[in-house]
Coordinates of C-alpha atoms in Angstrom, one line a residue:
M76 CA 2.8 55.4 -35.8
K77 CA 5.3 52.6 -34.9
T78 CA 3.0 51.2 -32.3
L79 CA 0.1 51.2 -34.8
R80 CA 2.3 49.2 -37.3
I81 CA 3.1 46.6 -34.6
L82 CA -0.6 46.3 -33.7
I83 CA -1.6 45.8 -37.3
V84 CA 1.1 43.1 -37.8
L85 CA 0.0 41.2 -34.7
L86 CA -3.7 41.3 -35.6
S87 CA -2.9 40.2 -39.2
W88 CA -0.7 37.3 -37.9
R89 CA -3.4 36.1 -35.5
F90 CA -5.9 36.3 -38.3
F91 CA -3.8 34.0 -40.5
L92 CA -3.7 31.4 -37.7
A93 CA -7.4 30.9 -38.2
V94 CA -7.1 30.7 -42.0
P95 CA -6.4 26.9 -42.0
V96 CA -9.6 26.3 -40.2
L97 CA -11.7 28.5 -42.3
F98 CA -10.1 28.0 -45.7
P99 CA -8.1 24.9 -46.8
W100 CA -5.8 26.9 -49.0
G101 CA -4.5 28.9 -46.0
T102 CA -2.3 26.1 -44.6
E103 CA 0.7 27.0 -46.7
I104 CA 0.4 30.7 -45.8
C105 CA 0.2 29.9 -42.1
G106 CA 3.1 27.5 -42.3
A107 CA 5.3 30.3 -43.8
F108 CA 4.6 32.6 -40.8
Q109 CA 5.2 29.9 -38.3
L110 CA 8.6 29.2 -39.9
V111 CA 9.4 33.0 -39.5
E112 CA 8.4 32.9 -35.8
I113 CA 10.6 29.9 -35.1
S114 CA 13.5 31.5 -36.9
Q115 CA 13.1 34.7 -34.9
E116 CA 12.9 32.9 -31.6
S117 CA 16.0 30.8 -32.3
Q118 CA 18.1 33.9 -33.2
G119 CA 16.9 35.8 -30.2
V120 CA 16.2 39.0 -32.1
S121 CA 13.2 40.5 -33.8
E122 CA 13.7 40.7 -37.5
S123 CA 11.3 40.9 -40.4
L124 CA 11.1 38.7 -43.5
E125 CA 13.2 41.1 -45.5
T126 CA 16.2 41.0 -43.1
R127 CA 16.6 37.2 -42.9
A128 CA 19.9 35.6 -43.9
P129 CA 20.0 34.4 -47.5
V130 CA 19.7 30.6 -48.1
E131 CA 22.4 29.0 -50.2
S132 CA 21.2 27.9 -53.6
V133 CA 21.5 24.3 -54.6
Q134 CA 22.6 23.5 -58.1
P135 CA 21.0 20.5 -59.8
V136 CA 23.1 17.3 -59.9
E137 CA 23.7 16.1 -63.4
F138 CA 23.5 12.4 -62.6
Q139 CA 23.4 10.1 -59.7
K140 CA 26.4 7.8 -59.1
K141 CA 24.6 4.8 -57.6
Q142 CA 22.3 3.0 -60.0
E143 CA 18.6 2.3 -59.2
V144 CA 16.7 -0.9 -59.9
R145 CA 13.4 -0.8 -61.6
Q146 CA 11.3 -3.9 -61.6
K147 CA 9.7 -4.9 -64.9
T148 CA 7.6 -7.9 -65.5
I149 CA 8.7 -9.9 -68.5
S150 CA 6.4 -12.9 -68.1
E151 CA 3.1 -13.9 -66.5
F152 CA 4.1 -17.6 -66.6
S153 CA 4.2 -18.9 -62.9
G154 CA 4.9 -15.4 -61.6
L155 CA 8.2 -15.0 -63.4
E156 CA 9.7 -11.6 -62.9
Y157 CA 12.8 -9.9 -64.3
L158 CA 14.5 -6.9 -62.8
S159 CA 15.7 -4.5 -65.4
L160 CA 18.2 -1.9 -64.6
E161 CA 17.8 1.8 -65.6
L162 CA 20.2 4.6 -65.0
P163 CA 18.2 7.5 -63.5
D164 CA 18.0 10.9 -65.0
S165 CA 19.5 14.0 -63.4
V166 CA 18.2 14.6 -59.9
N167 CA 17.0 18.1 -59.1
L168 CA 17.1 19.2 -55.4
E169 CA 14.3 21.7 -54.9
I170 CA 13.7 24.1 -52.1
G171 CA 10.2 25.0 -50.9
E172 CA 9.1 28.6 -51.5
D173 CA 8.2 29.0 -47.8
E174 CA 11.8 28.7 -46.8
I175 CA 13.0 31.6 -49.0
S176 CA 12.0 35.2 -48.6
W177 CA 10.5 37.3 -51.4
Q178 CA 13.5 39.5 -51.5
E179 CA 15.8 36.5 -51.9
Q180 CA 13.6 35.1 -54.7
E181 CA 13.9 38.4 -56.6
E182 CA 17.6 38.4 -56.1
N183 CA 17.9 34.8 -57.3
E184 CA 15.9 35.6 -60.4
D185 CA 18.3 38.5 -61.2
E186 CA 21.3 36.2 -60.8
E187 CA 22.4 34.2 -63.8
E188 CA 22.1 30.4 -63.2
E189 CA 25.4 28.6 -63.2
P190 CA 25.4 26.2 -66.2
V191 CA 25.6 22.5 -65.5
P192 CA 28.9 21.0 -66.8
Q193 CA 28.4 19.0 -69.9
I194 CA 30.3 15.7 -70.1
H195 CA 31.4 14.6 -73.6
S196 CA 34.8 13.0 -73.0
A197 CA 36.9 11.4 -70.3
K198 CA 38.6 14.8 -69.7
D199 CA 35.3 16.4 -69.0
Y200 CA 34.5 13.6 -66.5
W201 CA 37.7 14.1 -64.6
S202 CA 37.4 17.9 -64.7
K203 CA 33.9 17.6 -63.1
Y204 CA 35.5 15.9 -60.1
G205 CA 38.4 18.2 -59.7
V206 CA 41.1 16.5 -61.8
S207 CA 42.8 19.6 -63.3
D208 CA 45.8 20.1 -65.5
S209 CA 48.0 20.5 -62.4
V210 CA 47.2 17.0 -61.4
R211 CA 48.3 15.7 -64.9
E212 CA 51.5 17.7 -64.7
S213 CA 52.4 16.2 -61.3
F214 CA 52.9 12.8 -62.8
Q215 CA 56.5 12.4 -63.9
D216 CA 57.3 10.1 -66.8
G217 CA 60.4 7.9 -67.1
V218 CA 60.8 7.2 -63.4
P219 CA 59.4 4.4 -61.2
W220 CA 56.0 4.7 -59.6
G221 CA 56.3 6.9 -56.5
E222 CA 54.5 8.2 -53.5
P223 CA 52.9 11.2 -55.3
E224 CA 51.2 8.9 -57.8
T225 CA 50.1 6.5 -55.1
S226 CA 48.4 9.3 -53.1
A227 CA 46.3 10.1 -56.3
L228 CA 45.6 6.4 -57.0
L229 CA 42.9 6.1 -54.4
R230 CA 41.0 9.1 -55.8
F231 CA 40.9 7.6 -59.3
Q232 CA 39.9 4.1 -58.1
Y233 CA 37.0 5.6 -56.2
L234 CA 35.8 7.6 -59.3
M235 CA 36.3 4.6 -61.6
Q236 CA 33.8 2.5 -59.6
D237 CA 30.9 4.5 -61.0
F238 CA 32.2 5.3 -64.4
P239 CA 29.4 4.4 -66.8
L240 CA 30.3 1.4 -69.0
D241 CA 28.8 2.9 -72.1
W242 CA 31.0 5.9 -71.7
L243 CA 34.1 3.6 -71.3
A244 CA 33.2 1.9 -74.6
A245 CA 32.4 5.1 -76.4
W246 CA 35.4 7.1 -75.3
S247 CA 38.1 4.4 -75.4
H248 CA 41.0 4.6 -77.8
K249 CA 42.8 1.7 -79.6
G250 CA 45.4 -0.1 -77.5
E251 CA 48.0 0.4 -80.1
E252 CA 48.3 4.1 -79.2
V253 CA 49.6 3.1 -75.7
Q254 CA 52.9 2.1 -77.3
N255 CA 53.4 5.6 -78.8
F256 CA 52.8 7.3 -75.4
G257 CA 56.5 7.5 -74.5
K258 CA 57.4 9.0 -77.9
L259 CA 55.2 12.1 -77.3
S260 CA 56.4 15.4 -75.9
K261 CA 55.6 16.4 -72.3
E262 CA 52.7 18.6 -73.4
E263 CA 51.2 15.8 -75.6
R264 CA 51.6 13.2 -72.8
D265 CA 49.8 15.5 -70.4
A266 CA 47.0 16.0 -72.9
R267 CA 46.5 12.3 -73.3
R268 CA 47.0 11.4 -69.6
F269 CA 44.0 9.8 -67.9
E270 CA 42.5 9.0 -71.3
I271 CA 40.8 5.6 -71.7
Y272 CA 42.4 2.8 -73.8
R273 CA 41.2 -0.7 -74.7
I274 CA 44.2 -2.8 -73.9
Q275 CA 44.7 -6.6 -74.5
G276 CA 47.5 -8.8 -73.5
T277 CA 48.7 -11.9 -71.6
F278 CA 48.5 -12.3 -67.9
R279 CA 51.9 -12.8 -66.1
N280 CA 51.5 -12.2 -62.3
L281 CA 49.8 -10.1 -59.7
K282 CA 50.4 -8.6 -56.3
E283 CA 47.7 -7.9 -53.7
V284 CA 47.7 -4.6 -51.8
T285 CA 45.3 -4.1 -48.8
Y286 CA 44.1 -0.6 -47.7
P287 CA 43.8 0.3 -44.0
S288 CA 40.4 -0.2 -42.4
E289 CA 39.6 3.5 -42.2
I290 CA 40.1 3.9 -45.9
S291 CA 38.1 0.8 -46.9
L292 CA 35.2 1.9 -44.7
R293 CA 35.2 5.4 -46.2
F294 CA 35.7 4.6 -49.9
S295 CA 34.4 1.0 -50.0
I296 CA 37.7 -0.3 -51.4
K297 CA 39.3 -3.0 -49.3
K298 CA 42.2 -3.8 -51.6
Y299 CA 43.5 -3.7 -55.1
W300 CA 45.9 -5.7 -57.3
I301 CA 49.0 -4.7 -59.2
V302 CA 48.9 -6.9 -62.4
S303 CA 51.7 -7.4 -64.8
V304 CA 50.6 -7.9 -68.4
D305 CA 52.4 -8.4 -71.7
L306 CA 50.6 -6.1 -74.0
K307 CA 49.4 -7.4 -77.3
N308 CA 51.4 -4.9 -79.3
G309 CA 54.6 -5.1 -77.3
G310 CA 55.7 -3.7 -74.1
E311 CA 54.8 -4.3 -70.5
G312 CA 51.7 -3.0 -68.8
V313 CA 51.4 -2.5 -65.0
I314 CA 47.7 -2.3 -64.2
F315 CA 46.2 -1.2 -60.9
C316 CA 42.8 -3.1 -60.7
T317 CA 40.2 -3.3 -57.9
K318 CA 38.4 -6.3 -59.4
I319 CA 40.2 -9.5 -60.5
P320 CA 38.7 -12.8 -61.6
R321 CA 38.9 -15.4 -58.9
I322 CA 40.7 -17.9 -61.0
L323 CA 43.5 -15.4 -61.6
Q324 CA 43.7 -14.7 -57.9
K325 CA 44.3 -18.4 -57.2
G326 CA 47.1 -18.4 -59.7
G327 CA 45.9 -21.6 -61.4
V328 CA 46.0 -20.2 -65.0
Q329 CA 49.1 -19.4 -66.9
N330 CA 49.4 -17.2 -70.0
A331 CA 45.7 -16.3 -69.8
S332 CA 44.3 -13.7 -72.3
V333 CA 43.1 -10.6 -70.5
A334 CA 41.8 -7.2 -71.4
A335 CA 40.6 -4.0 -69.7
Y336 CA 39.4 -0.5 -70.3
A337 CA 42.3 1.3 -68.6
L338 CA 43.4 4.9 -67.9
I339 CA 47.0 5.6 -69.0
M340 CA 48.7 7.1 -65.9
K341 CA 52.3 7.5 -66.9
E342 CA 55.3 6.0 -68.7
G343 CA 57.5 3.9 -66.4
E344 CA 61.2 3.7 -65.9
P345 CA 63.5 2.5 -68.7
S346 CA 63.6 -1.3 -68.8
P347 CA 64.2 -4.1 -71.3
F348 CA 60.5 -3.7 -72.2
Q349 CA 58.6 -0.4 -72.4
R350 CA 56.6 -0.2 -69.2
V351 CA 53.3 1.8 -69.0
Y352 CA 51.3 2.3 -65.8
L353 CA 47.6 2.0 -66.2
L354 CA 44.5 1.9 -64.0
A355 CA 41.3 -0.1 -64.5
D356 CA 38.3 -0.9 -62.5
R357 CA 38.3 -4.6 -63.4
L358 CA 40.4 -7.0 -65.4
E359 CA 38.6 -9.2 -68.0
Y360 CA 39.4 -12.8 -68.5
F361 CA 39.0 -14.9 -71.7
P362 CA 39.7 -18.6 -71.4
D363 CA 40.8 -20.8 -74.2
N364 CA 37.4 -22.1 -75.2
F365 CA 34.7 -21.3 -77.8
L366 CA 33.0 -18.5 -75.9
G367 CA 36.3 -17.0 -74.7
K368 CA 37.5 -16.8 -78.2
Q369 CA 34.2 -15.1 -79.2
G370 CA 34.9 -12.4 -76.6
M371 CA 33.0 -13.5 -73.5
D372 CA 34.5 -12.3 -70.2
F373 CA 34.3 -15.4 -67.9
G374 CA 35.3 -13.2 -65.0
L375 CA 31.8 -11.9 -65.0
F376 CA 30.5 -15.3 -63.8
D377 CA 32.1 -14.5 -60.4
D378 CA 29.4 -11.8 -60.0
L379 CA 26.7 -14.5 -60.0
D380 CA 27.9 -15.5 -56.5
R381 CA 28.7 -12.6 -54.3
E382 CA 30.8 -14.9 -52.2
E383 CA 32.9 -17.8 -53.5
L384 CA 31.0 -21.1 -53.2
G385 CA 32.5 -24.2 -51.5
P386 CA 33.5 -27.2 -53.5
K387 CA 30.4 -29.2 -52.5
E388 CA 27.8 -26.5 -53.1
T389 CA 25.7 -27.1 -56.2
R390 CA 24.1 -23.7 -56.6
S391 CA 24.2 -20.2 -55.4
R392 CA 22.3 -18.8 -52.5
I393 CA 18.7 -17.9 -53.3
Q394 CA 19.3 -14.1 -53.1
D395 CA 22.0 -14.5 -55.8
L396 CA 19.7 -16.4 -58.2
R397 CA 17.4 -13.4 -58.9
L398 CA 18.2 -11.1 -61.8
S399 CA 19.4 -7.8 -60.4
T400 CA 22.3 -5.3 -60.6
H401 CA 25.0 -7.8 -59.5
N402 CA 24.5 -10.1 -62.5
R403 CA 23.2 -7.6 -65.1
E404 CA 26.5 -7.2 -66.9
C405 CA 27.1 -10.9 -67.2
F406 CA 23.5 -11.4 -68.4
Y407 CA 23.7 -9.0 -71.3
Q408 CA 27.3 -9.7 -72.2
L409 CA 26.6 -13.4 -72.6
M410 CA 23.5 -12.6 -74.6
N411 CA 25.5 -10.3 -76.9
T412 CA 28.3 -12.8 -77.3
V413 CA 26.0 -15.6 -78.3
S414 CA 23.9 -13.4 -80.7
R415 CA 27.1 -12.5 -82.6
I416 CA 27.9 -16.1 -83.4
S417 CA 27.0 -16.9 -87.0
P418 CA 24.7 -19.9 -87.7
E419 CA 27.5 -21.7 -89.6
E420 CA 29.9 -21.4 -86.7
M421 CA 27.2 -22.5 -84.3
R422 CA 26.3 -25.6 -86.3
A423 CA 30.0 -26.6 -86.7
F424 CA 30.6 -26.1 -83.0
C425 CA 27.4 -28.1 -82.1
K426 CA 28.4 -31.0 -84.3
K427 CA 31.9 -31.1 -82.8
T428 CA 30.6 -30.8 -79.2
L429 CA 28.0 -33.6 -79.5
A430 CA 30.6 -35.9 -81.1
Q431 CA 33.0 -35.3 -78.1
S432 CA 30.4 -35.4 -75.3
P433 CA 30.1 -38.5 -73.0
A434 CA 26.9 -40.5 -73.1
E435 CA 25.6 -39.1 -69.8
R436 CA 25.4 -35.6 -71.3
L437 CA 23.3 -36.8 -74.3
T438 CA 19.8 -38.0 -74.9
E439 CA 19.2 -41.7 -75.6
D440 CA 19.4 -41.3 -79.4
G441 CA 22.6 -39.2 -79.0
R442 CA 21.3 -36.4 -81.2
Y443 CA 20.7 -33.7 -78.5
S444 CA 22.0 -32.7 -75.1
S445 CA 20.4 -34.0 -71.9
P446 CA 19.1 -31.3 -69.5
F447 CA 20.0 -33.3 -66.4
P448 CA 23.3 -31.5 -65.7
L449 CA 21.4 -28.2 -65.6
F450 CA 19.5 -29.4 -62.6
L451 CA 22.1 -31.5 -60.9
R452 CA 25.3 -29.3 -61.0
P453 CA 24.4 -25.9 -62.3
V454 CA 27.4 -24.1 -60.9
D455 CA 29.9 -26.2 -62.8
E456 CA 27.9 -25.9 -66.1
R457 CA 28.0 -22.1 -66.4
G458 CA 29.1 -21.1 -69.8
N459 CA 28.8 -24.7 -71.1
F460 CA 27.1 -25.6 -74.4
F461 CA 23.7 -27.4 -74.6
Y462 CA 21.8 -28.5 -77.7
L463 CA 18.3 -28.8 -76.4
C464 CA 15.3 -30.3 -78.3
G465 CA 11.8 -29.9 -77.1
T466 CA 8.4 -28.1 -77.4
A467 CA 8.0 -24.4 -76.8
K468 CA 4.7 -23.9 -75.2
K469 CA 5.2 -20.1 -74.7
I470 CA 7.3 -17.5 -76.5
E471 CA 7.2 -13.8 -75.5
A472 CA 9.0 -10.7 -76.7
V473 CA 10.8 -8.5 -74.2
R474 CA 11.8 -4.9 -75.0
V475 CA 15.2 -3.7 -73.6
E476 CA 14.7 -0.3 -72.1
D477 CA 18.2 0.3 -70.8
E478 CA 19.8 2.9 -73.0
D479 CA 23.4 1.8 -72.2
I480 CA 22.6 -1.8 -73.3
R481 CA 21.0 -0.6 -76.5
T482 CA 24.1 1.6 -77.2
R483 CA 26.9 -0.8 -76.3
F484 CA 25.5 -4.1 -77.6
G485 CA 22.7 -3.0 -80.0
I486 CA 20.2 -5.2 -78.2
T487 CA 16.8 -3.6 -78.4
H488 CA 14.7 -6.7 -77.6
F489 CA 14.9 -10.5 -77.0
Y490 CA 12.6 -13.4 -76.9
Q491 CA 12.0 -15.8 -74.0
I492 CA 11.3 -19.4 -74.9
F493 CA 9.7 -21.7 -72.3
L494 CA 11.0 -25.1 -73.6
F495 CA 9.8 -28.5 -72.4
T496 CA 12.1 -31.3 -73.3
Q497 CA 11.5 -35.0 -73.0
D498 CA 13.9 -35.3 -70.1
S499 CA 12.9 -32.2 -68.2
Q500 CA 10.0 -33.9 -66.4
E501 CA 7.5 -31.2 -67.2
N502 CA 9.9 -28.5 -65.8
P503 CA 10.3 -25.5 -68.1
I504 CA 13.8 -24.5 -69.4
L505 CA 14.0 -20.8 -70.2
V506 CA 16.0 -20.0 -73.3
L507 CA 16.6 -16.3 -74.3
T508 CA 17.4 -15.4 -77.9
T509 CA 17.6 -12.2 -79.8
K510 CA 16.1 -13.7 -83.0
L511 CA 13.5 -16.2 -84.0
P512 CA 13.5 -18.3 -87.1
E513 CA 11.1 -17.8 -90.0
G514 CA 7.7 -19.3 -89.3
I515 CA 7.9 -19.0 -85.5
E516 CA 6.0 -16.1 -83.9
P517 CA 5.6 -15.3 -80.2
G518 CA 2.5 -16.7 -78.6
R519 CA 1.0 -18.5 -75.7
G520 CA -2.1 -20.6 -74.8
D521 CA -3.2 -24.2 -74.5
E522 CA -3.0 -24.8 -78.3
Y523 CA 0.3 -23.0 -78.8
R524 CA 3.3 -25.3 -79.4
A525 CA 6.4 -25.2 -81.6
D526 CA 8.9 -28.0 -81.8
M527 CA 12.4 -26.8 -82.1
A528 CA 16.1 -27.5 -81.3
V529 CA 18.0 -24.6 -79.7
P530 CA 21.8 -24.3 -79.4
A531 CA 22.4 -22.4 -76.1
F532 CA 24.9 -21.6 -73.4
F533 CA 24.0 -22.0 -69.7
F534 CA 23.9 -18.7 -67.8
N535 CA 22.6 -19.6 -64.3
T536 CA 19.8 -21.1 -62.3
W537 CA 17.0 -18.5 -62.1
G538 CA 15.0 -18.2 -58.9
Y539 CA 11.6 -16.6 -59.1
S540 CA 8.6 -16.1 -56.9
S541 CA 5.5 -18.2 -57.4
T542 CA 2.7 -19.8 -55.5
D543 CA 1.9 -23.5 -54.7
A544 CA -1.4 -25.3 -54.9
Q545 CA -2.6 -23.8 -51.6
G546 CA -1.7 -20.3 -52.8
K547 CA 1.3 -19.9 -50.5
P548 CA 4.3 -18.0 -51.9
V549 CA 7.2 -20.2 -52.9
T550 CA 10.5 -19.8 -54.7
R551 CA 10.9 -21.9 -57.9
L552 CA 14.1 -22.6 -59.8
T553 CA 14.6 -23.1 -63.6
P554 CA 17.7 -23.2 -65.8
L555 CA 18.3 -20.0 -67.8
L556 CA 20.3 -20.2 -71.0
M557 CA 21.3 -17.8 -73.8
G558 CA 20.5 -19.3 -77.2
G559 CA 21.3 -18.8 -80.8
I560 CA 18.7 -18.9 -83.6
P561 CA 16.4 -22.0 -82.9
E562 CA 16.0 -24.7 -85.6
V563 CA 12.4 -25.5 -86.4
L564 CA 11.5 -29.2 -86.3
P565 CA 8.6 -30.8 -88.1
T566 CA 5.7 -31.3 -85.7
P567 CA 4.9 -35.1 -85.5
E568 CA 1.5 -34.8 -84.1
P569 CA -0.4 -33.7 -87.2
I570 CA 1.4 -36.3 -89.3
R571 CA 0.4 -39.1 -86.9
A572 CA -3.2 -37.9 -86.8
F573 CA -3.3 -38.0 -90.7
W574 CA -2.2 -41.6 -90.8
V575 CA -4.6 -42.6 -88.0
E576 CA -7.4 -41.0 -89.9
M577 CA -6.5 -42.8 -93.1
I578 CA -6.2 -46.1 -91.4
L579 CA -9.6 -45.6 -89.7
L580 CA -11.1 -44.6 -93.0
L581 CA -9.7 -47.7 -94.7
I582 CA -11.0 -49.9 -91.9
M583 CA -14.4 -48.3 -92.1
M584 CA -14.6 -48.7 -95.9
G585 CA -13.4 -52.3 -95.7
G586 CA -16.1 -53.0 -93.1
L587 CA -18.8 -51.5 -95.2
F588 CA -17.6 -53.4 -98.2
S589 CA -17.6 -56.6 -96.3
L590 CA -21.0 -55.9 -94.9
A591 CA -22.3 -55.2 -98.4
I592 CA -21.0 -58.5 -99.7
Y593 CA -22.4 -60.4 -96.7
L594 CA -25.8 -58.9 -97.2
F595 CA -25.7 -59.6 -100.9
C596 CA -24.9 -63.3 -100.3
V597 CA -27.6 -63.6 -97.6
E598 CA -30.2 -62.0 -99.9
R599 CA -29.2 -64.4 -102.7
R600 CA -29.4 -67.4 -100.4
E601 CA -32.8 -66.3 -99.2
K602 CA -34.1 -66.1 -102.7
V603 CA -32.9 -69.7 -103.5
L604 CA -34.5 -71.0 -100.3
R605 CA -37.7 -69.2 -100.8
K606 CA -37.9 -70.6 -104.3
E607 CA -37.2 -74.1 -103.1
F608 CA -39.8 -73.8 -100.4
L609 CA -42.5 -72.5 -102.7
T610 CA -41.9 -75.3 -105.3
R611 CA -41.5 -78.1 -102.8
G612 CA -45.4 -78.8 -102.6
E613 CA -46.2 -78.6 -106.3
L614 CA -47.5 -81.8 -108.1
P615 CA -45.7 -83.2 -111.1
E616 CA -46.9 -82.0 -114.3
G617 CA -49.9 -83.9 -115.6
E618 CA -51.1 -85.3 -112.2
I619 CA -54.4 -84.5 -110.6
F620 CA -54.8 -84.2 -106.8
D621 CA -56.7 -87.2 -105.4
E622 CA -58.8 -86.3 -102.4
S623 CA -59.0 -90.0 -101.3
K624 CA -55.4 -89.7 -100.2
I625 CA -56.4 -87.3 -97.6
N626 CA -56.6 -88.9 -94.1
T627 CA -60.0 -88.8 -92.6
T628 CA -58.7 -87.9 -89.2
G629 CA -58.4 -84.4 -90.5
Y630 CA -54.8 -84.1 -91.5
V631 CA -52.7 -85.2 -94.4
D632 CA -50.8 -88.4 -94.1
F633 CA -47.6 -87.2 -95.9
R634 CA -45.9 -90.5 -95.4
T635 CA -48.6 -92.6 -97.1
W636 CA -48.8 -89.9 -99.8
A637 CA -45.1 -90.1 -100.4
E638 CA -45.1 -94.0 -100.6
N639 CA -47.9 -93.9 -103.1
A640 CA -46.2 -91.3 -105.1
S641 CA -43.1 -93.3 -105.2
E642 CA -45.0 -96.4 -106.3
D643 CA -46.8 -94.5 -109.0
G644 CA -43.4 -93.3 -110.2
Q645 CA -42.1 -96.8 -110.5
K646 CA -45.1 -97.9 -112.4
K647 CA -44.6 -95.2 -114.9
E648 CA -41.1 -96.3 -115.5

């Protein structure tokens, strides 16, 4: 009986080898049996499908740390393309059915699936990555920063790199609560430890700390800075940051306004000022200018150049001029900052800036900004204000699909304006705005045009792919600015055409009137001449024509006739 079973199995197995040839649907079945045979040979034993070792189940991953880039076309003008960022959904790792036995499938169906952890707060986020209550309790308050805290620092720095920015904004507490941290009990401090706070203050000094090469290669963190900050609401904050603006690294700015989304780690040792140790992924920098006071982080402009440019370099490298992940945050934060400026503030700032601008930055009439600096020295002009006047030959609406941008900034769409100024030499200047004025609608085409003046702040030179006259791929550059609400200007072309038509009409009417007078005069003169001609040969009244006065040669001697007529007239007198 056992021999018969083995014979049946062998015959059925050989039959299935021919199934892929006879039937297309037999490929999967055959592949399953081949996997079984390979597994049996590798183990050196003869075992059936039911006795195979179980395969470990793989739980779905809730989200992927590294962001993916999805290309989205926002314009068809000269091949302009814009790369929009989108956080991927959860990734499910699936296992093929051929690799799991039927018995294991039944066992997996009977087992309850382990629920995926739901993340609704910063505490849930840290718990997902193994930061338990014991880790919180290991931090000792009221003493200097020690070795136990330093050993845990790298772990938090690594996790903070991929902390979603919309979560930071949504879960952050007010910075004022940091000052009350030391007044809480041990249990309350442990409960609030590693929570996110929005802190603001004044920069004092920093210290650079470099990691060993083996750590930097493994965790992609080469170094970090220990920054001392005077907190806005009093006290001293010691912040561990992995990203610092370059201008602060050079030490050329004193008393700079800074801010950060920071984790509260512990209360420090007693000192003249209350000291709190915090951890942040990056430190934000707000200069003492109009945009800085409006909340624009100028440290983000460092992201436009992955490496610091030399003093004589006029623009970034071409790979840094494309819109992608490395300049995404600066792109949307500048757009959000400009969109929040009221029209009254913008007009006042525009008037003040134009009055203080040198002549080389203005147009000939001094009413608007010249676009020349945007082409000549773009790196130095980042964040600077321009009041541009020109003709928009194309306006298109772009929908923002990134959910974190819609949540954090409330930007659901924006408009791209291709503006041609008098000084741009037929080169388009791209201005992005979140709102259009009344009377202006998106459009394109040969007949589309809208004259406008746009207050805007320069973002960066934009490099995009296009083709030349021969169809070869080339890279073109154009200035990219973030603008406020444009001001509609009256279009001069229709007004000029109206006056030209009126002048031509008046000239035509004047010509016709003059021609009519001329013809009237000519006709009247002809009547007089005709009457004189017809009455010139008539005899005086009472005279009879004398045939003897006719010359016999066959023609009338008018001279003799005239002399005789004059003599007869004298006689009558």
